Short mmCIF file of C-alpha atoms in Angstrom, two decimals:
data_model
loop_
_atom_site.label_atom_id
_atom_site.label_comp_id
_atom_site.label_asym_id
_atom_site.label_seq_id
_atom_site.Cartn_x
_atom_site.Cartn_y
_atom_site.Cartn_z
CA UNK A 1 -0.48 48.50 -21.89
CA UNK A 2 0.39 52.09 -20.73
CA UNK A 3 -0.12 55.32 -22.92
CA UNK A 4 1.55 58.14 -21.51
CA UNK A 5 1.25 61.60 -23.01
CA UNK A 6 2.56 64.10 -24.34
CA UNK A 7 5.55 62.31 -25.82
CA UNK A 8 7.16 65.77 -24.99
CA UNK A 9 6.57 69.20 -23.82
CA UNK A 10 8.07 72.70 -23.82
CA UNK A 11 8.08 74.49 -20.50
CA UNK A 12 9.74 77.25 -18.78
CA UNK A 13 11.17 77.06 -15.10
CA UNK A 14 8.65 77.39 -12.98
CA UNK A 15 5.73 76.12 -14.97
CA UNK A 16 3.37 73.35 -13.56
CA UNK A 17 3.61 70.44 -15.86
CA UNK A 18 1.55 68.07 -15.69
CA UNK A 19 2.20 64.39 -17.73
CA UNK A 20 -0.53 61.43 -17.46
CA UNK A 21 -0.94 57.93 -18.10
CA UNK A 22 -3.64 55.57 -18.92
CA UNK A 23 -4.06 52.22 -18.60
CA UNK A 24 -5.34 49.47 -20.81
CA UNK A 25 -7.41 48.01 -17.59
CA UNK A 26 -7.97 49.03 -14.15
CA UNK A 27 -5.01 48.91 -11.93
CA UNK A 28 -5.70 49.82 -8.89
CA UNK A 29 -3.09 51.86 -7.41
CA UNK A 30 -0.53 49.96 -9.01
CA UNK A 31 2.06 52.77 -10.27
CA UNK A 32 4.88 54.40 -9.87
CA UNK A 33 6.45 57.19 -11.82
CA UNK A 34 10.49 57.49 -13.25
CA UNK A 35 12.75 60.40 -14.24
CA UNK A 36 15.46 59.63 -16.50
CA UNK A 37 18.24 62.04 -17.39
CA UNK A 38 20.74 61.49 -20.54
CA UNK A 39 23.42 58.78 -20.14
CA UNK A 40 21.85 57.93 -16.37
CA UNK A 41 19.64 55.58 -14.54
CA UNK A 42 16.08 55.89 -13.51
CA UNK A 43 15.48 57.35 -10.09
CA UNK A 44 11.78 56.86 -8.96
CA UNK A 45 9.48 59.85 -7.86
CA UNK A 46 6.23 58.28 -7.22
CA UNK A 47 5.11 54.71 -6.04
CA UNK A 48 1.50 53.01 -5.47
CA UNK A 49 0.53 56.37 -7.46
CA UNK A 50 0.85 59.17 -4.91
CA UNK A 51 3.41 58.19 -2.40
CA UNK A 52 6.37 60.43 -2.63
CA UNK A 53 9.85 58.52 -2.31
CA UNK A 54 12.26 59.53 0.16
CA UNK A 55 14.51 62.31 -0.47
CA UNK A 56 12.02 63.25 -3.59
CA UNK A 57 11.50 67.49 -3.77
CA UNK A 58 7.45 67.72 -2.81
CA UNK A 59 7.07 70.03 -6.31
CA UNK A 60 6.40 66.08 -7.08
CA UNK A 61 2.73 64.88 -6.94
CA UNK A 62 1.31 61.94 -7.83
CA UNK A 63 -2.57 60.93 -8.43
CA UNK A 64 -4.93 59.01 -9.76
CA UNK A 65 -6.37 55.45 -9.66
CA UNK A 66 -7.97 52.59 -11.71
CA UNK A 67 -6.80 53.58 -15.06
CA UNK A 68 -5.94 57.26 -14.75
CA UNK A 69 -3.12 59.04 -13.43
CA UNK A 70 -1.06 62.31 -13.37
CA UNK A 71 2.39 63.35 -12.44
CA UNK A 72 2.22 66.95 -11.83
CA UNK A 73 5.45 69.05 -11.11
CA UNK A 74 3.80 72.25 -9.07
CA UNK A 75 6.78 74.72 -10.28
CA UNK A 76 9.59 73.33 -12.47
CA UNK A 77 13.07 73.62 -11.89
CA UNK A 78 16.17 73.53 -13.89
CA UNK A 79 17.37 70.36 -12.62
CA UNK A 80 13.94 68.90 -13.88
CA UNK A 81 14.27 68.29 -17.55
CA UNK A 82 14.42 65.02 -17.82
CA UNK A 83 12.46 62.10 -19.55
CA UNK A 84 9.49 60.84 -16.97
CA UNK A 85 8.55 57.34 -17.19
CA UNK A 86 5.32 55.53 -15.68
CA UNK A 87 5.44 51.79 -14.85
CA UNK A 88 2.49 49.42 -14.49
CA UNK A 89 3.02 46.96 -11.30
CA UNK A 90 -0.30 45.33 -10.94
CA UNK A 91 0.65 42.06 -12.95
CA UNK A 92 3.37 40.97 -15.01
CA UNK A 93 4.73 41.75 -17.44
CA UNK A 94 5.16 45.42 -16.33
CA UNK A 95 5.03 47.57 -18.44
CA UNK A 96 6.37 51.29 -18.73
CA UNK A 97 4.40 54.26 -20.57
CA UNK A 98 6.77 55.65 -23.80
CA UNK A 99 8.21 58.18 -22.11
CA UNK A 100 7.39 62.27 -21.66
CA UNK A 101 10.67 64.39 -22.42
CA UNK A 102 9.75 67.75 -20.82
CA UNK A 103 12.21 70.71 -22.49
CA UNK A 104 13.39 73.70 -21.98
CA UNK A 105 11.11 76.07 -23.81
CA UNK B 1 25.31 52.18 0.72
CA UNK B 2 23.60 50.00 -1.79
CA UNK B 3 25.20 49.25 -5.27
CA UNK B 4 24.40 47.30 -8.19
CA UNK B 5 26.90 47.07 -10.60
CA UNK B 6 26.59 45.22 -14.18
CA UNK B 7 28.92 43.24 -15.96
CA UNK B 8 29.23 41.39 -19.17
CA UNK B 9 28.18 42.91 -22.03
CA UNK B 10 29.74 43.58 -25.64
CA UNK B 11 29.21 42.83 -29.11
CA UNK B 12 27.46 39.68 -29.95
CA UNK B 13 26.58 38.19 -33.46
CA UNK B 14 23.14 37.20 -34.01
CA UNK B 15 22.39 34.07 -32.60
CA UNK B 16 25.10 34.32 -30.24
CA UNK B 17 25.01 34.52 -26.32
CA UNK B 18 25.65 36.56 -23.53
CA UNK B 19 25.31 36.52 -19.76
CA UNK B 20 25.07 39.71 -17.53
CA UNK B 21 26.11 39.99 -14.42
CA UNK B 22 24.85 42.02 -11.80
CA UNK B 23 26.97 42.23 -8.04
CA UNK B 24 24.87 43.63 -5.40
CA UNK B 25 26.54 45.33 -2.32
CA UNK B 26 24.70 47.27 0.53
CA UNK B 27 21.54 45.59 1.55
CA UNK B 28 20.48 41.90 2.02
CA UNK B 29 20.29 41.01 -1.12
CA UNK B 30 18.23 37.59 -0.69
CA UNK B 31 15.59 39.80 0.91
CA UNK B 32 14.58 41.76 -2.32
CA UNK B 33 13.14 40.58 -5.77
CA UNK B 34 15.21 41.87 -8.17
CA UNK B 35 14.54 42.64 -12.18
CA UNK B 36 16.40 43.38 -15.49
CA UNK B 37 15.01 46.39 -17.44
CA UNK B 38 16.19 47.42 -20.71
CA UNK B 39 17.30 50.91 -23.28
CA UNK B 40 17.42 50.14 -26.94
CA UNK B 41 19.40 53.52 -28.21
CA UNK B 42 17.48 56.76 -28.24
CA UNK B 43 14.67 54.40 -27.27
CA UNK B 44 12.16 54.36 -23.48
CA UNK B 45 12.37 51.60 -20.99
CA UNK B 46 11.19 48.13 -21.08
CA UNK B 47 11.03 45.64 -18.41
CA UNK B 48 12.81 42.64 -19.02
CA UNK B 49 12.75 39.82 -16.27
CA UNK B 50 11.68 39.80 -12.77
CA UNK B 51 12.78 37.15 -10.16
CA UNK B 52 11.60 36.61 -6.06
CA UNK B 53 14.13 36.76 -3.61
CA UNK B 54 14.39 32.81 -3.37
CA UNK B 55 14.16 32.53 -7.26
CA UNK B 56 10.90 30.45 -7.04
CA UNK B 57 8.93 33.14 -9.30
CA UNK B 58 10.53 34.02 -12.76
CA UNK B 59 8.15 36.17 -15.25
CA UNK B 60 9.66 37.87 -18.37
CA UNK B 61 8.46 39.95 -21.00
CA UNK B 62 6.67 38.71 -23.84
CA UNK B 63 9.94 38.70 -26.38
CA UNK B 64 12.41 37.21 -24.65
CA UNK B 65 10.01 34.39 -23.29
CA UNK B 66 12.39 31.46 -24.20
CA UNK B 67 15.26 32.93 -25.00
CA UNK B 68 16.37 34.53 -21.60
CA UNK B 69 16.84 33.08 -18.15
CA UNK B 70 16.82 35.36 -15.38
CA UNK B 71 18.70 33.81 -11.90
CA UNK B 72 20.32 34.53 -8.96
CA UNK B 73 23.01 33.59 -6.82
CA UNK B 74 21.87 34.81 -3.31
CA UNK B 75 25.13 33.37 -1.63
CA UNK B 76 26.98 35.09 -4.10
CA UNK B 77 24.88 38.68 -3.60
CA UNK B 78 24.84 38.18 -8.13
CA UNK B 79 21.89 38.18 -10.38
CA UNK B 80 22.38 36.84 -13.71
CA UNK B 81 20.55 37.27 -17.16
CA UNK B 82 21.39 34.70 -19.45
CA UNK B 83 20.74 35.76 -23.28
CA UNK B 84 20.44 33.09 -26.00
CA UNK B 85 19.48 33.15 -29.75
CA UNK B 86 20.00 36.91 -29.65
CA UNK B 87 18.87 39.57 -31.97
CA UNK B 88 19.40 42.98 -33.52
CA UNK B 89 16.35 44.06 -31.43
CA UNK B 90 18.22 43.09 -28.09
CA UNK B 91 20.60 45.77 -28.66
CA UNK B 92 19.75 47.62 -25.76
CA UNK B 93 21.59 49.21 -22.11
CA UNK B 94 20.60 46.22 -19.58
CA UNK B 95 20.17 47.72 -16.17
CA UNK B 96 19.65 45.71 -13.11
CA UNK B 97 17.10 46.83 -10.19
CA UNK B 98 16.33 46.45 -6.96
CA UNK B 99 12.40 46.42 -6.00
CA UNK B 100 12.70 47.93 -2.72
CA UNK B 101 9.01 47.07 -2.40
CA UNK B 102 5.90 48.89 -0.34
CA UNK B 103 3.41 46.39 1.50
CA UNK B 104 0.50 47.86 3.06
CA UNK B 105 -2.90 45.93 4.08
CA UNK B 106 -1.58 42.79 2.42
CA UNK B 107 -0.98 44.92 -1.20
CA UNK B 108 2.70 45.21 -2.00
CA UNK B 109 3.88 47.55 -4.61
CA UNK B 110 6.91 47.57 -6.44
CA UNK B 111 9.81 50.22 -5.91
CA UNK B 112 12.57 50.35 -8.47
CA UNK B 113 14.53 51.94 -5.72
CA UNK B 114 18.12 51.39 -6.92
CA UNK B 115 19.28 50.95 -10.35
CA UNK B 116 22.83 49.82 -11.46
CA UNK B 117 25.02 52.20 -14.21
CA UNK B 118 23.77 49.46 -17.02
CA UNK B 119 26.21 47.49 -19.45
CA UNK B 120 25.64 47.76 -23.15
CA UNK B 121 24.61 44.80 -25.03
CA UNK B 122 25.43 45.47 -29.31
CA UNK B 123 23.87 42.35 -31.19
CA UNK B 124 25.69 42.93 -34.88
CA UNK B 125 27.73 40.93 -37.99
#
């Protein structure tokens, strides 16, 4: 079980924004982090909790461990609202946090 | 360039079935576990059905335990999700995934790494 928070968020471009998810038990390093945009696919940001994909802008940041983490986005840009998911991988089923929709303020 | 595209889906009546399709281009396919994830409308993601790369490992979520079959066809470059006894709640956008997958030290992490456009599944009289 995942609970992300906020469930959404007002910010302004460049604003740090930070979004966070807690586990139900400890799972390791186990995460990765999703941004969603209307009417598209995921793309991933963030695996094992602080590894930047490939080709992902390093305003992206991912930490934490156990049952704690944090996706922080150091100064946001336009292209950035989105929806931000988190996903569980340390055992099946995985499981994905509810979702953050960061806005425009 | 890796692709996953999704086929197969529509408007079912309760009860009815479906099965999606998913053709994979790009990449060895039989190299890669591969997974279903779902979008109910206006709704956040939910992981579906996960399968190894030889199809030895199935694990689904808790709510479609019975219903759904997830397969492959690694000759074929195809992953399947069969859908049986289906309900309102199934309504979702079905997208397949590739785990690109990160091993270090023996620990292997899973990378959604390329998604397909999803197919719409409508379960409705």
């Amino acid at each position: 079980q995942m609970t992300q928070s906020p469930s959404s968020l007002s910010a302004s471009v460049g604003d740090r924004v930070t979004i966070t998810c807690r586990a139900s038990q400890d799972i390791r390093n186990h995460l990765g982090w999703y941004q969603q945009k209307p009417g598209k696919a995921p793309k991933v940001l963030i695996y094992a909790a602080s590894s930047l994909e490939s080709g992902v802008p390093s305003r992206f940041s991912g930490s934490g461990s156990g049952t704690d983490f944090t996706l922080t986005i150091s100064s946001l840009q336009p292209e950035d609202f989105a929806t931000y998911y988190c996903l569980q991988d340390y055992n099946h089923p995985l499981t994905f946090g509810q979702g953050t929709k960061v806005e425009s303020k | 360039e890796v692709q996953l595209v999704e086929s197969g889906g529509g408007l079912v009546q309760p009860g009815g079935s479906l099965r999606l399709s998913c053709a994979a281009s790009g990449f060895t396919f039989s190299s890669n576990w591969m997974n279903w994830v779902r979008q109910a409308p206006g709704k956040g993601l939910e992981w579906v059905a996960s399968i190894k790369q030889d199809g030895s490992e199935k694990y689904y979520v808790d709510s479609v335990k019975g219903r759904f079959t997830i397969s492959r066809d690694n000759a074929k470059n195809s992953l399947y999700l069969q859908m049986n006894s289906l309900r309102a709640e199934d309504t979702a956008v079905y997208y397949c995934a590739r785990n690109g997958g990160y091993c270090t030290g023996g620990v292997c992490h899973a990378i959604f790494d390329f998604w397909g456009q999803g197919t719409l599944v409508t379960v409705s009289s």
